């Protein structure tokens, strides 16, 4: 395929794929965060943003959902911009785990670093590098960063945030273990609080496709023309998204879909097609690995139809 693939052609393709999977109801809501158990399981949207700034969508384009783990590569990017590669790498490894996103961590034997920034341990280590002095100030930095990627003002879902804050003890335990090894700053409760806030920003499917398109466009948001991240870091994010973006499905994903991507338990998946487009899919019923069931199927269909695999 070429970068000049007509938006009208993409629009009819994603509408066709949307119709094909519209009635699929496999998977479950991620109710371990109680508030996520209350969302409408039927929500379904597909969005594509091209690197020349066109958006095409199918389905519930206006439906908002919390960004959850899709935040992780972007917060990793902010940590890189704030502290530079060497300092960030002293706090996190870049190895895929083959383990669930929230698994109790195996820190690196000698360095004690968490495995990578896209599982909870590594993500919390990255959140602890976000400057602010308080969760509210950190939230402002994150909001600014997200909005550079979306080109749109975002809000936080207070109910989801409170729900995770009230129940997220596993993440607190992970943070405490990392504190023991000096991998996070000492203000554990503030860091975990900010991590829950970072996961609770509301986005829609087009926000996801535009965030991905910004990465596909070397860090410049194709809608606004504003740079969201310095170009040399874009490849760092995309590499981790390709190797670690879908947890225990990351190998299958790289093999079958072959795009740098990130999923979240609320049902979003975004993927970047470098130099061409960003794709965002939302459907909240997730599989055992925490990936959207319809989301994965949509990406497989899109890859097949448009030859998107980066090694094609
Ligand atoms: N906030 C969620 C958690 O930490 C994010 C997990 C995810 O989306 N995979 O459990």
Tab-separated table of C-alpha atoms and ligand atoms in Angstrom:
chain	number	residue	atom	x	y	z
A	1	UNK	CA	0.000	0.000	0.000
A	2	UNK	CA	1.062	3.623	-0.352
A	3	UNK	CA	0.693	6.695	1.839
A	4	UNK	CA	-1.707	8.081	-0.755
A	5	UNK	CA	-4.335	5.420	-0.041
A	6	UNK	CA	-7.545	7.400	-0.426
A	7	UNK	CA	-9.403	8.189	2.800
A	8	UNK	CA	-12.661	7.197	1.041
A	9	UNK	CA	-11.241	3.726	0.444
A	10	UNK	CA	-10.127	3.412	4.076
A	11	UNK	CA	-13.547	4.649	5.192
A	12	UNK	CA	-15.430	1.973	3.264
A	13	UNK	CA	-12.984	-0.709	4.419
A	14	UNK	CA	-13.312	0.125	8.125
A	15	UNK	CA	-17.103	0.360	7.791
A	16	UNK	CA	-17.106	-3.116	6.259
A	17	UNK	CA	-14.900	-4.496	9.062
A	18	UNK	CA	-17.057	-2.708	11.651
A	19	UNK	CA	-20.230	-4.318	10.275
A	20	UNK	CA	-18.559	-7.719	10.183
A	21	UNK	CA	-17.665	-7.672	13.890
A	22	UNK	CA	-20.558	-5.577	15.160
A	23	UNK	CA	-22.401	-8.464	16.772
A	24	UNK	CA	-19.392	-10.264	18.226
A	25	UNK	CA	-19.744	-10.362	22.017
A	26	UNK	CA	-16.817	-12.580	23.091
A	27	UNK	CA	-14.692	-11.483	26.064
A	28	UNK	CA	-15.401	-9.804	29.389
A	29	UNK	CA	-15.296	-6.340	30.905
A	30	UNK	CA	-12.166	-5.787	33.018
A	31	UNK	CA	-14.079	-5.600	36.269
A	32	UNK	CA	-11.026	-5.920	38.559
A	33	UNK	CA	-11.262	-2.132	38.458
A	34	UNK	CA	-14.902	-2.102	39.670
A	35	UNK	CA	-15.943	0.974	37.706
A	36	UNK	CA	-14.807	-0.599	34.417
A	37	UNK	CA	-17.390	-3.305	35.036
A	38	UNK	CA	-20.131	-0.694	34.547
A	39	UNK	CA	-19.374	0.342	30.975
A	40	UNK	CA	-21.604	-0.537	28.024
A	41	UNK	CA	-20.118	-3.772	26.607
A	42	UNK	CA	-21.516	-3.029	23.145
A	43	UNK	CA	-19.335	0.059	22.521
A	44	UNK	CA	-17.348	-0.342	19.319
A	45	UNK	CA	-15.435	2.198	17.230
A	46	UNK	CA	-12.670	2.172	14.619
A	47	UNK	CA	-10.710	5.269	13.634
A	48	UNK	CA	-7.847	6.023	11.248
A	49	UNK	CA	-5.837	9.257	11.193
A	50	UNK	CA	-3.528	9.658	8.199
A	51	UNK	CA	-0.176	11.432	8.467
A	52	UNK	CA	-1.596	14.149	6.241
A	53	UNK	CA	-4.240	14.875	8.852
A	54	UNK	CA	-7.428	13.183	7.641
A	55	UNK	CA	-9.644	11.196	10.016
A	56	UNK	CA	-12.066	8.465	9.032
A	57	UNK	CA	-14.187	6.548	11.535
A	58	UNK	CA	-16.745	3.786	11.878
A	59	UNK	CA	-19.022	3.111	14.846
A	60	UNK	CA	-19.354	4.929	18.188
A	61	UNK	CA	-16.856	7.649	17.486
A	62	UNK	CA	-18.041	9.811	20.412
A	63	UNK	CA	-17.826	7.100	23.011
A	64	UNK	CA	-15.304	7.996	25.737
A	65	UNK	CA	-13.287	5.423	27.660
A	66	UNK	CA	-10.285	5.606	29.956
A	67	UNK	CA	-6.895	5.320	28.315
A	68	UNK	CA	-5.504	2.833	30.900
A	69	UNK	CA	-2.279	1.133	29.773
A	70	UNK	CA	-2.216	2.933	26.436
A	71	UNK	CA	-0.818	5.749	28.568
A	72	UNK	CA	2.389	3.800	29.173
A	73	UNK	CA	4.449	4.428	26.020
A	74	UNK	CA	3.502	8.110	26.122
A	75	UNK	CA	4.511	8.531	29.774
A	76	UNK	CA	7.746	6.685	28.944
A	77	UNK	CA	8.222	9.316	26.214
A	78	UNK	CA	7.688	12.156	28.674
A	79	UNK	CA	10.190	10.582	31.085
A	80	UNK	CA	12.718	10.369	28.221
A	81	UNK	CA	12.194	14.006	27.316
A	82	UNK	CA	12.483	15.115	30.931
A	83	UNK	CA	15.460	13.024	32.029
A	84	UNK	CA	17.195	11.714	28.900
A	85	UNK	CA	17.799	8.134	27.818
A	86	UNK	CA	20.613	7.232	30.243
A	87	UNK	CA	18.762	8.155	33.395
A	88	UNK	CA	15.536	6.536	32.231
A	89	UNK	CA	17.384	3.344	31.270
A	90	UNK	CA	18.920	3.217	34.761
A	91	UNK	CA	15.356	2.734	36.046
A	92	UNK	CA	13.871	0.377	33.460
A	93	UNK	CA	14.833	-2.495	31.164
A	94	UNK	CA	13.544	-3.066	27.625
A	95	UNK	CA	12.845	-6.811	27.698
A	96	UNK	CA	9.452	-8.350	26.860
A	97	UNK	CA	8.211	-10.380	29.821
A	98	UNK	CA	5.846	-13.013	28.483
A	99	UNK	CA	3.936	-12.308	31.685
A	100	UNK	CA	0.642	-10.615	32.469
A	101	UNK	CA	0.644	-6.832	32.672
A	102	UNK	CA	0.074	-6.783	36.424
A	103	UNK	CA	2.223	-9.774	37.322
A	104	UNK	CA	4.219	-9.487	40.502
A	105	UNK	CA	7.462	-8.424	39.028
A	106	UNK	CA	10.692	-10.188	38.485
A	107	UNK	CA	13.231	-7.397	38.746
A	108	UNK	CA	16.460	-7.869	36.851
A	109	UNK	CA	18.812	-10.033	38.970
A	110	UNK	CA	21.703	-7.623	39.062
A	111	UNK	CA	20.372	-4.186	38.128
A	112	UNK	CA	16.985	-4.588	39.902
A	113	UNK	CA	15.296	-2.765	37.054
A	114	UNK	CA	11.712	-3.680	36.129
A	115	UNK	CA	11.402	-5.483	32.764
A	116	UNK	CA	10.045	-2.743	30.468
A	117	UNK	CA	7.988	0.485	30.616
A	118	UNK	CA	4.832	-1.150	29.226
A	119	UNK	CA	4.091	-3.532	32.118
A	120	UNK	CA	2.797	-2.061	35.361
A	121	UNK	CA	6.083	-2.235	37.265
A	122	UNK	CA	8.082	-0.410	34.598
A	123	UNK	CA	5.220	1.993	33.982
A	124	UNK	CA	5.032	2.932	37.659
A	125	UNK	CA	8.815	3.473	37.626
A	126	UNK	CA	8.271	5.878	34.696
A	127	UNK	CA	5.420	7.666	36.459
A	128	UNK	CA	7.709	8.233	39.413
A	129	UNK	CA	9.984	10.223	37.071
A	130	UNK	CA	7.221	12.658	36.120
A	131	UNK	CA	7.947	15.962	37.754
A	132	UNK	CA	5.252	17.842	39.586
A	133	UNK	CA	5.736	17.637	43.328
A	134	UNK	CA	2.153	16.445	43.817
A	135	UNK	CA	-0.246	14.112	41.970
A	136	UNK	CA	-2.332	17.141	40.909
A	137	UNK	CA	0.713	18.914	39.427
A	138	UNK	CA	1.873	15.686	37.765
A	139	UNK	CA	-1.619	15.319	36.321
A	140	UNK	CA	-1.280	18.758	34.718
A	141	UNK	CA	2.001	17.701	33.044
A	142	UNK	CA	0.402	14.503	31.774
A	143	UNK	CA	-2.672	16.331	30.491
A	144	UNK	CA	-0.462	18.745	28.563
A	145	UNK	CA	1.535	15.847	27.109
A	146	UNK	CA	-1.578	13.846	26.073
A	147	UNK	CA	-3.183	16.901	24.493
A	148	UNK	CA	-0.135	17.472	22.272
A	149	UNK	CA	-0.827	13.993	20.868
A	150	UNK	CA	-4.627	14.282	20.619
A	151	UNK	CA	-4.883	17.945	19.611
A	152	UNK	CA	-7.975	18.063	21.791
A	153	UNK	CA	-8.707	18.955	25.419
A	154	UNK	CA	-9.007	15.855	27.620
A	155	UNK	CA	-10.617	15.263	31.004
A	156	UNK	CA	-10.083	12.670	33.662
A	157	UNK	CA	-12.798	10.178	34.592
A	158	UNK	CA	-13.019	10.777	38.346
A	159	UNK	CA	-15.109	7.661	39.007
A	160	UNK	CA	-12.603	5.318	37.344
A	161	UNK	CA	-9.727	7.051	39.121
A	162	UNK	CA	-11.409	6.725	42.528
A	163	UNK	CA	-12.333	3.126	41.790
A	164	UNK	CA	-8.762	2.128	40.976
A	165	UNK	CA	-7.364	4.180	43.835
A	166	UNK	CA	-9.645	2.322	46.249
A	167	UNK	CA	-8.737	-1.140	44.947
A	168	UNK	CA	-5.289	-0.925	43.307
A	169	UNK	CA	-3.313	-2.609	46.088
A	170	UNK	CA	-1.455	-4.883	43.736
A	171	UNK	CA	0.055	-1.843	42.029
A	172	UNK	CA	0.909	-0.410	45.441
A	173	UNK	CA	2.688	-3.671	46.321
A	174	UNK	CA	4.659	-3.541	43.066
A	175	UNK	CA	5.651	0.056	43.836
A	176	UNK	CA	6.763	-0.835	47.365
A	177	UNK	CA	8.937	-3.669	46.118
A	178	UNK	CA	10.586	-1.320	43.644
A	179	UNK	CA	11.107	1.241	46.409
A	180	UNK	CA	12.996	-1.403	48.350
A	181	UNK	CA	15.449	-1.600	45.437
A	182	UNK	CA	15.622	2.150	44.825
A	183	UNK	CA	13.879	1.973	41.431
A	184	UNK	CA	11.219	4.560	42.298
A	185	UNK	CA	11.214	7.826	44.182
A	186	UNK	CA	10.297	7.499	47.893
A	187	UNK	CA	6.856	9.173	47.606
A	188	UNK	CA	5.134	5.886	46.810
A	189	UNK	CA	1.533	6.868	47.522
A	190	UNK	CA	1.875	10.016	45.379
A	191	UNK	CA	3.432	8.026	42.530
A	192	UNK	CA	0.727	5.364	42.554
A	193	UNK	CA	-1.925	8.079	42.785
A	194	UNK	CA	-0.455	9.766	39.697
A	195	UNK	CA	-0.297	6.398	37.918
A	196	UNK	CA	-4.034	5.903	38.559
A	197	UNK	CA	-4.679	9.410	37.237
A	198	UNK	CA	-2.601	8.765	34.103
A	199	UNK	CA	-4.739	5.669	33.409
A	200	UNK	CA	-8.028	7.542	33.947
A	201	UNK	CA	-7.926	10.157	31.189
A	202	UNK	CA	-10.904	9.859	28.858
A	203	UNK	CA	-10.265	9.420	25.151
A	204	UNK	CA	-12.250	8.308	22.099
A	205	UNK	CA	-11.144	6.094	19.208
A	206	UNK	CA	-10.032	9.102	17.123
A	207	UNK	CA	-7.854	10.320	19.973
A	208	UNK	CA	-6.137	6.942	19.844
A	209	UNK	CA	-5.678	7.039	16.066
A	210	UNK	CA	-4.332	10.597	16.247
A	211	UNK	CA	-1.906	9.713	19.051
A	212	UNK	CA	-0.663	6.813	16.931
A	213	UNK	CA	-0.541	8.983	13.808
A	214	UNK	CA	1.655	11.446	15.710
A	215	UNK	CA	4.149	8.643	16.317
A	216	UNK	CA	3.756	7.491	12.686
A	217	UNK	CA	4.541	11.094	11.690
A	218	UNK	CA	7.900	11.266	13.552
A	219	UNK	CA	6.380	12.945	16.606
A	220	UNK	CA	4.435	15.762	14.945
A	221	UNK	CA	0.654	15.777	15.390
A	222	UNK	CA	-0.742	15.739	11.834
A	223	UNK	CA	-3.896	17.629	12.874
A	224	UNK	CA	-2.227	20.543	14.665
A	225	UNK	CA	1.309	20.544	13.251
A	226	UNK	CA	2.620	20.663	16.833
A	227	UNK	CA	5.464	18.427	17.942
A	228	UNK	CA	4.478	16.084	20.779
A	229	UNK	CA	7.844	14.350	21.278
A	230	UNK	CA	11.391	14.850	20.021
A	231	UNK	CA	11.998	12.781	16.906
A	232	UNK	CA	14.928	10.692	18.247
A	233	UNK	CA	12.673	9.221	20.955
A	234	UNK	CA	9.921	8.120	18.583
A	235	UNK	CA	11.803	4.968	17.639
A	236	UNK	CA	12.288	4.113	21.335
A	237	UNK	CA	8.532	4.169	21.884
A	238	UNK	CA	7.718	2.288	18.677
A	239	UNK	CA	10.282	-0.436	19.356
A	240	UNK	CA	8.830	-1.182	22.777
A	241	UNK	CA	5.311	-1.070	21.379
A	242	UNK	CA	6.274	-3.695	18.799
A	243	UNK	CA	7.999	-5.999	21.303
A	244	UNK	CA	5.943	-5.441	24.481
A	245	UNK	CA	2.730	-3.613	23.536
A	246	UNK	CA	0.235	-6.458	23.932
A	247	UNK	CA	1.570	-8.255	26.999
A	248	UNK	CA	1.524	-12.039	26.661
A	249	UNK	CA	0.142	-11.688	23.134
A	250	UNK	CA	3.055	-9.474	22.004
A	251	UNK	CA	4.788	-12.213	19.997
A	252	UNK	CA	1.597	-13.323	18.225
A	253	UNK	CA	0.774	-9.689	17.550
A	254	UNK	CA	4.202	-8.921	16.036
A	255	UNK	CA	3.923	-12.075	13.957
A	256	UNK	CA	0.358	-11.598	12.727
A	257	UNK	CA	-0.183	-7.844	12.683
A	258	UNK	CA	3.383	-6.534	12.731
A	259	UNK	CA	2.672	-2.996	13.898
A	260	UNK	CA	3.936	-1.093	16.958
A	261	UNK	CA	0.862	-0.979	19.178
A	262	UNK	CA	-0.469	-0.659	22.703
A	263	UNK	CA	-3.588	-2.053	24.337
A	264	UNK	CA	-5.396	-1.160	27.557
A	265	UNK	CA	-7.824	-3.099	29.768
A	266	UNK	CA	-10.660	-0.679	29.101
A	267	UNK	CA	-10.685	-2.022	25.519
A	268	UNK	CA	-8.623	0.385	23.442
A	269	UNK	CA	-5.818	-0.574	21.077
A	270	UNK	CA	-3.761	1.853	19.028
A	271	UNK	CA	-1.148	1.084	16.387
A	272	UNK	CA	1.164	3.199	14.259
A	273	UNK	CA	1.868	2.519	10.600
A	274	UNK	CA	5.122	4.499	10.270
A	275	UNK	CA	4.971	7.216	7.633
A	276	UNK	CA	1.345	6.433	6.835
A	277	UNK	CA	-1.294	6.442	9.532
A	278	UNK	CA	-2.402	5.774	13.081
A	279	UNK	CA	-5.231	3.380	13.898
A	280	UNK	CA	-7.401	3.305	17.038
A	281	UNK	CA	-10.005	0.697	17.954
A	282	UNK	CA	-12.283	0.585	20.976
A	283	UNK	CA	-14.334	-2.363	22.179
A	284	UNK	CA	-14.367	-3.034	25.947
A	285	UNK	CA	-14.748	-6.829	26.010
A	286	UNK	CA	-11.233	-8.123	26.619
A	287	UNK	CA	-9.634	-11.559	26.492
A	288	UNK	CA	-7.634	-13.322	29.226
A	289	UNK	CA	-4.525	-11.396	28.208
A	290	UNK	CA	-6.298	-8.080	28.721
A	291	UNK	CA	-6.572	-7.198	25.013
A	292	UNK	CA	-9.800	-6.158	23.286
A	293	UNK	CA	-11.254	-9.182	21.482
A	294	UNK	CA	-12.799	-7.223	18.640
A	295	UNK	CA	-9.829	-4.865	18.619
A	296	UNK	CA	-7.378	-7.675	17.835
A	297	UNK	CA	-9.696	-9.028	15.112
A	298	UNK	CA	-10.096	-5.622	13.488
A	299	UNK	CA	-6.334	-5.191	13.319
A	300	UNK	CA	-5.860	-8.626	11.773
A	301	UNK	CA	-8.454	-7.773	9.109
A	302	UNK	CA	-6.928	-4.368	8.437
A	303	UNK	CA	-3.449	-5.842	8.135
A	304	UNK	CA	-4.715	-8.400	5.640
A	305	UNK	CA	-6.630	-5.860	3.571
A	306	UNK	CA	-3.952	-3.155	3.480
A	307	UNK	CA	-0.713	-5.152	3.873
A	308	UNK	CA	0.257	-3.119	6.916
A	309	UNK	CA	2.866	-5.428	8.503
A	310	UNK	CA	6.045	-3.357	8.782
A	311	UNK	CA	8.140	-6.154	7.265
A	312	UNK	CA	5.977	-6.423	4.189
B	1	LIG	N1	-4.784	0.918	35.375
B	1	LIG	C1	-4.636	-0.459	34.966
B	1	LIG	C2	-3.807	-1.218	35.974
B	1	LIG	O1	-2.813	-0.714	36.415
B	1	LIG	C3	-4.022	-0.516	33.602
B	1	LIG	C4	-3.823	-1.923	33.106
B	1	LIG	C5	-4.023	-2.107	31.638
B	1	LIG	O2	-4.655	-1.319	30.939
B	1	LIG	N2	-3.550	-3.224	31.136
B	1	LIG	O3	-4.133	-2.306	36.348
